Coordinates of C-alpha atoms in Angstrom, one line a residue:
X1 CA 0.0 0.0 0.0
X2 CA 2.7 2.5 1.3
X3 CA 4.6 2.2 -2.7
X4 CA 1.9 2.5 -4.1
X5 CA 0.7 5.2 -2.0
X6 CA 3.7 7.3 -2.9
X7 CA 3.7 6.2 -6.4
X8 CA 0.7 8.1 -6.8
X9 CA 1.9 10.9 -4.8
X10 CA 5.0 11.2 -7.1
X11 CA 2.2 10.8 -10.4
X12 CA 0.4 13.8 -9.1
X13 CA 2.9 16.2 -8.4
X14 CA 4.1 15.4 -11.6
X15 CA 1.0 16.1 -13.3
X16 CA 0.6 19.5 -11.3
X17 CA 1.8 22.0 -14.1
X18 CA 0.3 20.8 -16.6
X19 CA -3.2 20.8 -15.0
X20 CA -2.5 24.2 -13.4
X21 CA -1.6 26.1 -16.4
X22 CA -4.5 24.7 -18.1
X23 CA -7.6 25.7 -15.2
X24 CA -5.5 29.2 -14.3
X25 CA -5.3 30.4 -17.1
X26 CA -7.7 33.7 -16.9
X27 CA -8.8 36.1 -19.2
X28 CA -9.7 39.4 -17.8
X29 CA -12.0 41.7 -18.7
X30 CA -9.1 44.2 -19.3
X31 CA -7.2 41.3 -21.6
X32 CA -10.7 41.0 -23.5
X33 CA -11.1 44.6 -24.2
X34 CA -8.0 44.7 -26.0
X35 CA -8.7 41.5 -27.9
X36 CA -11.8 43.1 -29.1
X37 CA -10.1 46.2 -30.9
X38 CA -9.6 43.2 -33.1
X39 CA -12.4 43.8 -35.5
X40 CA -13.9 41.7 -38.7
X41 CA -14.4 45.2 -40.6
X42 CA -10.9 46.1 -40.5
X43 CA -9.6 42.8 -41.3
X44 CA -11.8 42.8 -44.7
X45 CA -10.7 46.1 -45.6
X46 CA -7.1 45.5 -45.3
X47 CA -7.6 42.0 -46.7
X48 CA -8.8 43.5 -49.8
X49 CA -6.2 45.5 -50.3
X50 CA -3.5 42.9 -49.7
X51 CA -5.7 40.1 -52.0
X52 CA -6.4 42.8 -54.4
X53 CA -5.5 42.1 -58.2
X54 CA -2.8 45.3 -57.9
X55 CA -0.5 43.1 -56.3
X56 CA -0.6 40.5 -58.7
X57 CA -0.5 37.4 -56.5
X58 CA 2.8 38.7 -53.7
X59 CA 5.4 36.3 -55.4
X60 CA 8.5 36.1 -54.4
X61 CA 10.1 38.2 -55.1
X62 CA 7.5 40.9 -57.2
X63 CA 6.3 44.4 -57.0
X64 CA 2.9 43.1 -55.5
X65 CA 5.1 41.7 -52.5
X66 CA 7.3 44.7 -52.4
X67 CA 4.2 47.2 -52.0
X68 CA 2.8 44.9 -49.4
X69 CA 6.1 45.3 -47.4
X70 CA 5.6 49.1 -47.7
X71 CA 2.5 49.1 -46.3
X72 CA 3.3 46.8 -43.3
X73 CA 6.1 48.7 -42.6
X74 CA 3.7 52.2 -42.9
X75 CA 1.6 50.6 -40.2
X76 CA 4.5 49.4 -37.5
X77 CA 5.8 52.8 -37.8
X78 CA 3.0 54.6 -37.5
X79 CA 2.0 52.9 -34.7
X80 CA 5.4 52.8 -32.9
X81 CA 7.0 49.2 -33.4
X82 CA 10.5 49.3 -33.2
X83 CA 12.4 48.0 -36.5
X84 CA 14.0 44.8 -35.8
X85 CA 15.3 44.5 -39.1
X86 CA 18.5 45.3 -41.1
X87 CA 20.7 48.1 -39.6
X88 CA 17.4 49.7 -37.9
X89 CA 14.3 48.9 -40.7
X90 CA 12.0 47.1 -40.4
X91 CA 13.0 44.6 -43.6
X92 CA 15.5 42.2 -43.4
X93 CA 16.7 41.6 -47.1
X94 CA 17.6 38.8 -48.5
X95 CA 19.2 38.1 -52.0
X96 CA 17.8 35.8 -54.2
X97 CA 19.6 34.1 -57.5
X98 CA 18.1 33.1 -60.2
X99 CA 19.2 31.4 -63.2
X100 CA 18.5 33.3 -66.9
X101 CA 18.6 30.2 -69.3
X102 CA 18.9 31.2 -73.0
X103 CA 17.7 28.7 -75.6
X104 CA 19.9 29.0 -78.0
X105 CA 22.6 28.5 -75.8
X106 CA 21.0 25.2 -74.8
X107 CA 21.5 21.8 -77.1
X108 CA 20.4 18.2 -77.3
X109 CA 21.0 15.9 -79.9
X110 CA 20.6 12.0 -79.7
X111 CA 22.1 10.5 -82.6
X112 CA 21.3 12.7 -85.9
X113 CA 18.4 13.8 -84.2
X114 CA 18.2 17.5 -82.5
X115 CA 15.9 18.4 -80.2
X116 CA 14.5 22.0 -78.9
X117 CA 14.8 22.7 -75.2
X118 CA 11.0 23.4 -74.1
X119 CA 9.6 21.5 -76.2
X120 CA 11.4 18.3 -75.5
X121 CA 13.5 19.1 -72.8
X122 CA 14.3 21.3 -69.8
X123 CA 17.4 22.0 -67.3
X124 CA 17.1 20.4 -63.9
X125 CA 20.4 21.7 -62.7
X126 CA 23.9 22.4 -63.3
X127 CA 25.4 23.1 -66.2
X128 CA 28.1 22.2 -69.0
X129 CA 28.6 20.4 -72.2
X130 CA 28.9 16.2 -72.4
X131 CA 29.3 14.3 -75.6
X132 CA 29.8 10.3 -75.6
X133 CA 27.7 7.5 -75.2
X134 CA 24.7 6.7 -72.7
X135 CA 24.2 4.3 -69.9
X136 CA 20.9 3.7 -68.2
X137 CA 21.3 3.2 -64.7
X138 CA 17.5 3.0 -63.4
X139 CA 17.0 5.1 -60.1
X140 CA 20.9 6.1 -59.6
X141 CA 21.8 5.7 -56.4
X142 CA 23.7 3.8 -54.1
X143 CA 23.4 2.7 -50.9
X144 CA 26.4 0.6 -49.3
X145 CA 24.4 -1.5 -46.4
X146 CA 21.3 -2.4 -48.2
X147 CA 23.3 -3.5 -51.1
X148 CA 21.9 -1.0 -53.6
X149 CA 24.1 0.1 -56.5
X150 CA 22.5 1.4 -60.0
X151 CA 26.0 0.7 -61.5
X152 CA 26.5 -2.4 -60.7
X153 CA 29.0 -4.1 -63.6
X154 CA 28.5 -0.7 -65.5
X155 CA 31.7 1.9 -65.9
X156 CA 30.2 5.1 -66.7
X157 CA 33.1 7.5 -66.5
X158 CA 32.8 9.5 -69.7
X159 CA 29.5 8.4 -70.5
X160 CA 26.0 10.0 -69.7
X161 CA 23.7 8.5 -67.2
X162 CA 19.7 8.2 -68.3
X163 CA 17.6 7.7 -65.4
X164 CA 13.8 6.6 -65.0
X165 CA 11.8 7.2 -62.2
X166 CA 8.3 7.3 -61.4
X167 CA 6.0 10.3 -60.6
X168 CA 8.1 14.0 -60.6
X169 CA 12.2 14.4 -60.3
X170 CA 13.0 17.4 -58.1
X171 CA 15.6 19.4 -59.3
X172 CA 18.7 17.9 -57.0
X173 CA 17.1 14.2 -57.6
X174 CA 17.1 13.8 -53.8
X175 CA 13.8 11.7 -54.0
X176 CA 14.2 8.4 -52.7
X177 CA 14.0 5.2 -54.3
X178 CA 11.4 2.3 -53.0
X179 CA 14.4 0.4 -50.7
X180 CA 16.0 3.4 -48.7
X181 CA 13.7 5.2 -46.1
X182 CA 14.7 8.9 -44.0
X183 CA 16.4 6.9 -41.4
X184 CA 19.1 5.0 -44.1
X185 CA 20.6 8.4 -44.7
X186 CA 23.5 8.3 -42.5
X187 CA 27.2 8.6 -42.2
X188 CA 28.8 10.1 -45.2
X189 CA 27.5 11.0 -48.4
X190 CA 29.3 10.0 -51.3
X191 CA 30.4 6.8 -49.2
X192 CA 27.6 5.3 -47.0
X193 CA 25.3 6.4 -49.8
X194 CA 24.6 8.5 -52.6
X195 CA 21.8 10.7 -54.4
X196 CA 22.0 10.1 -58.5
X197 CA 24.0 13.9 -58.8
X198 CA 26.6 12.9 -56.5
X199 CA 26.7 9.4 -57.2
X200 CA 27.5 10.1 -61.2
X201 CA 29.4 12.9 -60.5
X202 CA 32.0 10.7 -58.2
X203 CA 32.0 8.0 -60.9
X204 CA 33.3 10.5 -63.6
X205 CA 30.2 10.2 -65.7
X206 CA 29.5 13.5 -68.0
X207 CA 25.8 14.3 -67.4
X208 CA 22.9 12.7 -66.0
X209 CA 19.3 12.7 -68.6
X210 CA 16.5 12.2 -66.8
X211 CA 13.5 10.5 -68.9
X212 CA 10.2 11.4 -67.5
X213 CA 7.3 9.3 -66.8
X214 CA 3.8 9.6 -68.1
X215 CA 2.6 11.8 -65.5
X216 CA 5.3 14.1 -66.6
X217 CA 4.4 14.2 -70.4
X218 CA 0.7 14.8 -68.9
X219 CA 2.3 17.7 -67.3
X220 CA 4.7 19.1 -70.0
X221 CA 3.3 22.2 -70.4
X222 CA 3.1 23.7 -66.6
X223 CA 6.8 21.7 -66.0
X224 CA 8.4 23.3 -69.0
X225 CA 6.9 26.4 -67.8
X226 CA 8.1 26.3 -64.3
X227 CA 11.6 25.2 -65.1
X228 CA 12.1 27.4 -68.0
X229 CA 12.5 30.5 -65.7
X230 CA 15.2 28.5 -64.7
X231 CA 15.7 27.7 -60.9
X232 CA 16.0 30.0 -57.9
X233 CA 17.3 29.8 -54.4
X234 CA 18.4 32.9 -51.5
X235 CA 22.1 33.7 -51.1
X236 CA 23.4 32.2 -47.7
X237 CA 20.6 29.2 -47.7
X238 CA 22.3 26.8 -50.3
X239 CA 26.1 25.9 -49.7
X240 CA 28.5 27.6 -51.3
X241 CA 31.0 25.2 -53.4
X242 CA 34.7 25.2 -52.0
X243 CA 37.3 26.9 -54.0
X244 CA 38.4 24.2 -56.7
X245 CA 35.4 22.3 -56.3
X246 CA 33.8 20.4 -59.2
X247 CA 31.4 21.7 -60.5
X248 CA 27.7 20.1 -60.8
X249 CA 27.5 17.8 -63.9
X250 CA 24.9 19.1 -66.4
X251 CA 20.9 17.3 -65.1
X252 CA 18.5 17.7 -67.9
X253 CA 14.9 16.0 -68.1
X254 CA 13.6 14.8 -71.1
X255 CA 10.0 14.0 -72.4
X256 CA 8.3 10.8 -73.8
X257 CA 9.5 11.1 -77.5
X258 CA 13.1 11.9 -76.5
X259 CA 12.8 9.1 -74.4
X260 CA 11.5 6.9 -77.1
X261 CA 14.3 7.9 -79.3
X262 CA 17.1 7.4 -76.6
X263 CA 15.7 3.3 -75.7
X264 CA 14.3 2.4 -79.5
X265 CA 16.8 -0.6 -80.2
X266 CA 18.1 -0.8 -76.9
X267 CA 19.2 -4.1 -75.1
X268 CA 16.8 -3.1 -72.2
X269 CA 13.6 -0.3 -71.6
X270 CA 13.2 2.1 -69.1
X271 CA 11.7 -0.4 -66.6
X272 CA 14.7 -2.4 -66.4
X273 CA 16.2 -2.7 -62.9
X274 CA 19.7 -3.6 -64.0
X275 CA 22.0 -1.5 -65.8
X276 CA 22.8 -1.6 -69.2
X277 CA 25.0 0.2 -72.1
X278 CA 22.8 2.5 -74.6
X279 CA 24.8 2.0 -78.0
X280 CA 24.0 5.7 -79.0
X281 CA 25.8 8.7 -78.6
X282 CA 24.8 11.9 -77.0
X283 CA 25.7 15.1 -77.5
X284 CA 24.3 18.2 -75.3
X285 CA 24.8 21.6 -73.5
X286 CA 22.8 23.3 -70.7
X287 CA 24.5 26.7 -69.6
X288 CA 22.5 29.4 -68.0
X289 CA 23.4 33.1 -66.7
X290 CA 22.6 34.5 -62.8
X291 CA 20.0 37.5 -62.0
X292 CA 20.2 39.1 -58.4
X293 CA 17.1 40.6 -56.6
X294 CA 16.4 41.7 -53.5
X295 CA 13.4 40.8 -51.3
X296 CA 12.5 40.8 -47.6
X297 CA 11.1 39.9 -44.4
X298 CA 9.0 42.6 -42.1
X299 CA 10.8 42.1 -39.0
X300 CA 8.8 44.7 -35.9
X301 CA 9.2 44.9 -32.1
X302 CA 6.7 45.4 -29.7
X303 CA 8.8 45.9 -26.5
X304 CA 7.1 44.7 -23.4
X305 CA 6.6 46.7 -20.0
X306 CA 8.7 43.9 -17.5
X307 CA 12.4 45.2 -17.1
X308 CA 13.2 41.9 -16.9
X309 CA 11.5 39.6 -18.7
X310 CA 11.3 42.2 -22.0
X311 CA 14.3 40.9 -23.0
X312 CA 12.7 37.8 -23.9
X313 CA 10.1 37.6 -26.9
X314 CA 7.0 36.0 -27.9
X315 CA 7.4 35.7 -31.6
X316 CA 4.3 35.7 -33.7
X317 CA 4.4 34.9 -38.0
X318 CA 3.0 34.6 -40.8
X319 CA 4.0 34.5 -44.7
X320 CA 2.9 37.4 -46.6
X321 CA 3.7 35.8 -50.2
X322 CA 2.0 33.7 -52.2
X323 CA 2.3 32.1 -55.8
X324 CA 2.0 35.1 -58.0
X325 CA 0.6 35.6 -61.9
X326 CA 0.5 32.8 -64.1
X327 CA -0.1 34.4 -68.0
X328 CA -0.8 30.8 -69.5
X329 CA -3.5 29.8 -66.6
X330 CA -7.0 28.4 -68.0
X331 CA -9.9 30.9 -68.2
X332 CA -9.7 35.0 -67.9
X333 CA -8.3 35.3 -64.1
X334 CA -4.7 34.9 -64.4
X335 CA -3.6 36.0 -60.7
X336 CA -3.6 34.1 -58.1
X337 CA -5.0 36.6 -55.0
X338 CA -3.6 34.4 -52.1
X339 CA -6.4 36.2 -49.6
X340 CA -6.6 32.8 -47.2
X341 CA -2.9 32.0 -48.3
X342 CA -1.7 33.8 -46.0
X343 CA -3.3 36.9 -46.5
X344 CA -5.3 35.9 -43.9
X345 CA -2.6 35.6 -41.2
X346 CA -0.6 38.7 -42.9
X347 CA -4.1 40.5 -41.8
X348 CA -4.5 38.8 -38.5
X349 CA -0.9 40.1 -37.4
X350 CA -1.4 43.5 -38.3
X351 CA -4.7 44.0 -36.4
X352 CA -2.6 42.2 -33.6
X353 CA 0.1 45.0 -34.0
X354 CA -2.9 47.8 -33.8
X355 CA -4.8 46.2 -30.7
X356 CA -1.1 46.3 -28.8
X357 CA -0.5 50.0 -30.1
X358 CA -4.1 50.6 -28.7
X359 CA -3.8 49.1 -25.6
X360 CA -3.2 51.5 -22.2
X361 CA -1.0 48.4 -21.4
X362 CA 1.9 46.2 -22.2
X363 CA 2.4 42.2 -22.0
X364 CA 5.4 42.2 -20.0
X365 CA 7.2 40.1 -22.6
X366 CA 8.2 41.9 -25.6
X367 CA 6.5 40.4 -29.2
X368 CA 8.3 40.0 -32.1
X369 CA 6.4 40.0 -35.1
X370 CA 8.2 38.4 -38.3
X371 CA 6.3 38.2 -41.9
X372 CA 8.0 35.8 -43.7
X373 CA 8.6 36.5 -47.4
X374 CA 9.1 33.2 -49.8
X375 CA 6.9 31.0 -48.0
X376 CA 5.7 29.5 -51.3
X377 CA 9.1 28.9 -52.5
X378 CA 10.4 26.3 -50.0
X379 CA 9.9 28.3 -46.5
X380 CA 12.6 30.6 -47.4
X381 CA 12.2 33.6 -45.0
X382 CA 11.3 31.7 -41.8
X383 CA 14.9 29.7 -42.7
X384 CA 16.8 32.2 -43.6
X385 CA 15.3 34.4 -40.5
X386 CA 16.5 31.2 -38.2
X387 CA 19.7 31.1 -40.1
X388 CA 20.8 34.9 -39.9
X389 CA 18.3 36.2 -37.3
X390 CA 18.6 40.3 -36.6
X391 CA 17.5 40.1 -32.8
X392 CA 18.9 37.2 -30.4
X393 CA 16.9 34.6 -31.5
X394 CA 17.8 32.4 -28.2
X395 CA 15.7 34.7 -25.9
X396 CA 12.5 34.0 -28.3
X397 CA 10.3 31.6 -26.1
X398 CA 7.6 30.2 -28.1
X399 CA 6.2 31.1 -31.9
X400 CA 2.6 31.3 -32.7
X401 CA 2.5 30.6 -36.6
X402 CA -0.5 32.1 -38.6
X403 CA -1.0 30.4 -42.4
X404 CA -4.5 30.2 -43.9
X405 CA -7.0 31.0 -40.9
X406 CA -10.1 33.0 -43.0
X407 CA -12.0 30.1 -44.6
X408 CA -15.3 27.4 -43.5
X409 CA -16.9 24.6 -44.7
X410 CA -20.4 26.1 -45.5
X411 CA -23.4 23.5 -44.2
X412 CA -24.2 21.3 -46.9
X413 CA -21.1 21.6 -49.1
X414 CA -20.5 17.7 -50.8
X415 CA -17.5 19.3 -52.6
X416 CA -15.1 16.6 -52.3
X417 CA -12.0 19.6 -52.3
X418 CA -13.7 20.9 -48.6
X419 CA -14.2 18.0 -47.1
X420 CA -11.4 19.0 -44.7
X421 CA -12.3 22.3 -44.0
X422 CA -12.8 23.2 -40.8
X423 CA -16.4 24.3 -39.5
X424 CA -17.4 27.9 -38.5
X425 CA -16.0 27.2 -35.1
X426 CA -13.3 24.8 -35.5
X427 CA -9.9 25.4 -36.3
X428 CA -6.6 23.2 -36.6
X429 CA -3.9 23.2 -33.9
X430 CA -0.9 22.0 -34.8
X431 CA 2.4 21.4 -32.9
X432 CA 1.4 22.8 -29.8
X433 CA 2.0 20.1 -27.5
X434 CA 4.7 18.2 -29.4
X435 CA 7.8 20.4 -27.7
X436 CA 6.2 21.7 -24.8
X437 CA 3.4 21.1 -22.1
X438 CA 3.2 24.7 -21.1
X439 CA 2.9 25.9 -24.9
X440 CA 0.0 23.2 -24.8
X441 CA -1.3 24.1 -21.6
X442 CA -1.4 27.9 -22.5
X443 CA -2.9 27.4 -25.7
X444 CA -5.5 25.2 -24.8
X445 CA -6.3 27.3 -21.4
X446 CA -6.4 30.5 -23.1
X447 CA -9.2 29.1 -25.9
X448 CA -11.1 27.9 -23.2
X449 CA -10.8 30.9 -21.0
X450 CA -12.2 33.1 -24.2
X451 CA -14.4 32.0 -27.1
X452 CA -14.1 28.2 -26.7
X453 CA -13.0 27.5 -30.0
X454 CA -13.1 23.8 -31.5
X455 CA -9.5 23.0 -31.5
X456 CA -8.9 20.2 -33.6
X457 CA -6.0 18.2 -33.2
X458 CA -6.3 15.6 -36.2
X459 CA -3.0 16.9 -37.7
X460 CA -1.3 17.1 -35.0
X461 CA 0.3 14.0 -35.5
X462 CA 4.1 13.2 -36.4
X463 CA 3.0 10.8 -39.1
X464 CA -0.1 13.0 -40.5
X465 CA 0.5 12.1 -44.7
X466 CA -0.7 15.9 -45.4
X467 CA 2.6 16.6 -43.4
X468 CA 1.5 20.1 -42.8
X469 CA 4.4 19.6 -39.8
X470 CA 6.8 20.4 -42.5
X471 CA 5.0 22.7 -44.9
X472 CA 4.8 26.5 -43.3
X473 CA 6.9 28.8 -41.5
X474 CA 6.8 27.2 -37.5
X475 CA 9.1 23.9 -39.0
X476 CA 12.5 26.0 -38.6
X477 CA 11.7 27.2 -35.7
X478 CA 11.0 24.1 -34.3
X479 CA 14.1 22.4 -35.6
X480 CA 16.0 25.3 -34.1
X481 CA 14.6 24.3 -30.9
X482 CA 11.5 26.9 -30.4
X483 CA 8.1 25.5 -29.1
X484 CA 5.8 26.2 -31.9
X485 CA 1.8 26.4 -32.2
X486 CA 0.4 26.8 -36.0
X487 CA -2.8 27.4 -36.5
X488 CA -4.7 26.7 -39.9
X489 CA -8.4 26.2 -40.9
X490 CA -7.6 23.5 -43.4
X491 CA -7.3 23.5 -47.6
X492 CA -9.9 24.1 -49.8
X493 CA -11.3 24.3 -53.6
X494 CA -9.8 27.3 -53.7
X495 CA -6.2 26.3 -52.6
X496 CA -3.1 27.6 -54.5
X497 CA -5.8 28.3 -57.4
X498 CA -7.4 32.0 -58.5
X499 CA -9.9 31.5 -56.7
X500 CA -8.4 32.5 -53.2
X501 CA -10.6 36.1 -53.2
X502 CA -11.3 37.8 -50.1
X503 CA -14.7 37.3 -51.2
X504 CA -15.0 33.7 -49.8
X505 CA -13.8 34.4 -46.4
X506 CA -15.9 34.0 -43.0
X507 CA -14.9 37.3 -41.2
X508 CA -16.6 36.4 -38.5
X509 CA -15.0 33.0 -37.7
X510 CA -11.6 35.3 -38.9
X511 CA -12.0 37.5 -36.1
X512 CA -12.2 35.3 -33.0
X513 CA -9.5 33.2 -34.2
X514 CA -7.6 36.2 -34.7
X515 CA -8.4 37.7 -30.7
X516 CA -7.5 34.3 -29.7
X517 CA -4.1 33.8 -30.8
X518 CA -3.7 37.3 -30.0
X519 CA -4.3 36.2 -25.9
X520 CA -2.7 33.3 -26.4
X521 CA 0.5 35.5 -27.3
X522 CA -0.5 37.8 -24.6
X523 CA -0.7 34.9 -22.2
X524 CA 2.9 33.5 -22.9
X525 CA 4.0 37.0 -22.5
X526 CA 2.8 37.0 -18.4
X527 CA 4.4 33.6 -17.7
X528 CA 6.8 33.8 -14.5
X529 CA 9.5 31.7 -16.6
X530 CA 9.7 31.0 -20.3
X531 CA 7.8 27.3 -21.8
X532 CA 10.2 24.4 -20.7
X533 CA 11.0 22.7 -23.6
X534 CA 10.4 19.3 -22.0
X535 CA 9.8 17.1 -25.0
X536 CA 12.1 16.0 -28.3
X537 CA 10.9 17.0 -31.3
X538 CA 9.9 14.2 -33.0
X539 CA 12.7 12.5 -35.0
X540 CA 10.7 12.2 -38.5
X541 CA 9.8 15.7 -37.7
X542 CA 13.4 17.1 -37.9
X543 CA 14.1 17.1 -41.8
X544 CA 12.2 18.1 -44.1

């Protein structure tokens, strides 16, 4: 009796915090004034404005997201944020490069046959001239303790290596073959195992030709499209090659009839497993130039009243991009608006930066508010903010991140494209809990305290296949080591398509998920000591 007796004793006390943050949490009527400065009319004005046509989608970078910037920045000011950006703004630049690839600059030829790029072929990276013959080497990679090697009895130094895979080749070929999983990349590349670039590269070969599948000639037009504009990527975020290094072998990809053309009379097809010589020679150059422009993130500080504990910071985001003007697009609207994505949570955060200007009273903590620019692109601000961050990122307690909160499920819609769309009182939490019980505690407390939300955890789940986890702003600053909360009202007909309009947004569901992060940020900022991190991140969670 007596263990057990102080077994449970030992359980309890254990279970104190949690519980306590969770039933103290209080919202005064004070706190709820303030939170209701937060109003659905302002939101739809400003959403308007930032969803409006004139900014022709906020891509990254553009004059639609550079104007948007401007006007953040005319608010914070205005209102009296300090500029936590770049030598005292409020933007923190950031450079990004993109390739200019000329056609004629760009040749492939297969035998007497020449071939135009766009039309049947497109750069996935690098860039040089090969001329030899060709040897198909299925997936091309290896991987030294599972036995895997897509050269196995094949020498391809001097030669040019054709791949086949299934589905869509990303530009660095880093998608995995059926075989090796996340958790067989380990030790060192280029020895334990190797991606098709590196792998060729190391074994001399000249070029690597990628032959797509038939989802990828179904898809010709918008993939030629995409990868003609060559690729992109921000100064500082990709690794800069050593002095003397090799450079990258030339990667193109290839459509159906090239691909036809490159097997016809070959001792095997592009289904075969094993590797074989392609007696045909190949003859091919992919060059491109480099373009520099300048975007940003909106980087503002609220600075909170506690001498103390203002030095820390309750950081609070949101990507104000989204995926721009598409001239070939179907039908008469060509631009995609982006109001939900993330319109909505660039609104949200700046009528969270007016109800603090408003306010007789400061949190005690100080609030960091970050718009992230390049969201779209591969999370680029929220990584390169982590990376190079322009305030001391290790005093930043928790971050409450704000993509695609304006939208429900209308009673009645069979729309198979909304069937995850939240309800006019439910929204998603995700992430809340997975670092931190007091984040989790707070969050929940503070919804309950308030307007009672639905909080639905469904994705909050290491192994959820949408794998939201990994795709907005909150994963690098949970890899970095940042208790996270994202909050998002699910996808819709309307996702990533022109349809996005600020029309087709509930402003009243908007507006009290809007005052209640804004208390939960509040919240965080009265805690006597910072969230404990007290849980690992979740190992699948870690890489993206």
């Amino acid at each position: 009796m007596r263990k057990t007796f102080i077994a449970f004793i030992l359980t309890a006390a254990m279970l104190v915090p949690y519980a306590a943050i969770a039933q103290t949490v209080r919202v005064t009527p004070a706190e709820r004034r303030i939170a209701e400065t937060i109003q659905a009319d302002k939101l739809s004005n400003w959403l308007h404005f930032i969803a409006s046509d004139a900014m022709g989608g906020r891509d990254t970078p553009s004059q639609g997201l550079d104007i948007t910037a401007e006007f953040l920045k005319m608010k914070l000011s205005r209102w009296g944020f300090k500029p936590a950006g770049d030598n005292g703004t409020y933007f923190q630049n950031m450079n990004i490069i993109s390739d200019v690839i000329v056609p004629a600059d760009n040749s492939l030829k297969i035998g007497d046959a020449s071939y135009t790029l766009g039309d049947h072929y497109v750069r996935l990276n690098g860039q040089g001239t090969f001329n030899g013959p060709m040897v198909f080497a299925h997936h091309g990679w290896m991987h030294r303790a599972k036995n895997i090697d897509a050269y196995n009895g094949i020498d391809v130094r001097d030669k040019v290596v054709v791949l086949y895979t299934n589905g869509f080749p990303n530009q660095n070929l880093s998608t995995r073959p059926e075989g090796i999983s996340d958790a067989d990349i380990t030790g060192t590349r280029g020895t334990d195992w190797a991606d098709p670039i590196t792998y060729a590269t190391q074994k001399g070969a000249k070029g690597i030709i990628v032959v797509g599948s038939g989802q990828v000639d179904e898809r010709w037009a918008q993939i030629r499209g995409f990868l003609s504009r060559g690729g992109m990527h921000v100064e500082g975020l990709r690794e800069t090659p050593a002095a003397g290094a090799t450079p990258m072998i030339p990667v193109m990809l290839v459509n159906g009839a090239v691909g036809n053309a490159i097997f016809q009379g070959a001792t095997g097809n592009r289904d075969s497993t094993s590797a074989f010589t392609i007696d045909k020679q190949v003859a091919g150059t992919i060059t491109s130039g480099k373009l520099s422009r300048r975007t940003q993130n909106v980087v503002a500080l609220w600075e909170g009243s506690d001498p103390v504990l203002k030095n820390e910071m309750v950081a609070i985001g949101a990507h104000y991009d989204h995926v721009g003007t598409n001239p070939n697009a179907p039908g008469e609207d060509k631009i995609w608006n982006g109001a939900d994505d993330d319109g909505s949570g660039t609104v949200a955060m700046l009528a969270m930066a007016e109800a603090l200007a408003v306010s007789k009273v400061r949190p005690k903590r100080s609030m960091l508010f970050v718009w992230h620019a390049g969201e779209e692109k591969g999370l680029w601000g929220a990584e390169y903010f982590n990376k190079f961050p322009t305030v001391n990122i290790k005093n930043v307690i928790a971050q409450l991140n704000i993509d695609m909160i304006g939208r429900s499920r209308a009673p009645g819609d069979t729309d198979p494209r909304n069937a995850e769309l939240s309800g006019p009182n439910e929204v998603y939490v995700i992430g809340s809990e997975m670092m931190s019980s007091t984040l989790g505690a707070v969050t929940k407390g503070t919804n309950n305290a308030f307007l009672n939300l639905e909080y639905n955890y469904k994705y909050d789940d290491p192994n959820d296949k949408n794998r939201f986890f990994f795709r907005s702003d909150h994963f690098h600053y949970a890899v970095n080591g940042i208790p996270v909360a994202f909050f998002f009202t699910g996808v819709h007909a309307d996702y990533h398509q022109p349809g996005d309009t600020a029309d087709k947004i509930d402003y009243q569901k908007y507006e009290k998920i809007t005052r209640t992060i804004f208390l939960t940020m509040w919240k965080l900022s009265e805690l006597k000591e910072r969230p404990a991190v007290d849980k690992q991140l979740p190992p699948e969670l870690t890489r993206r």
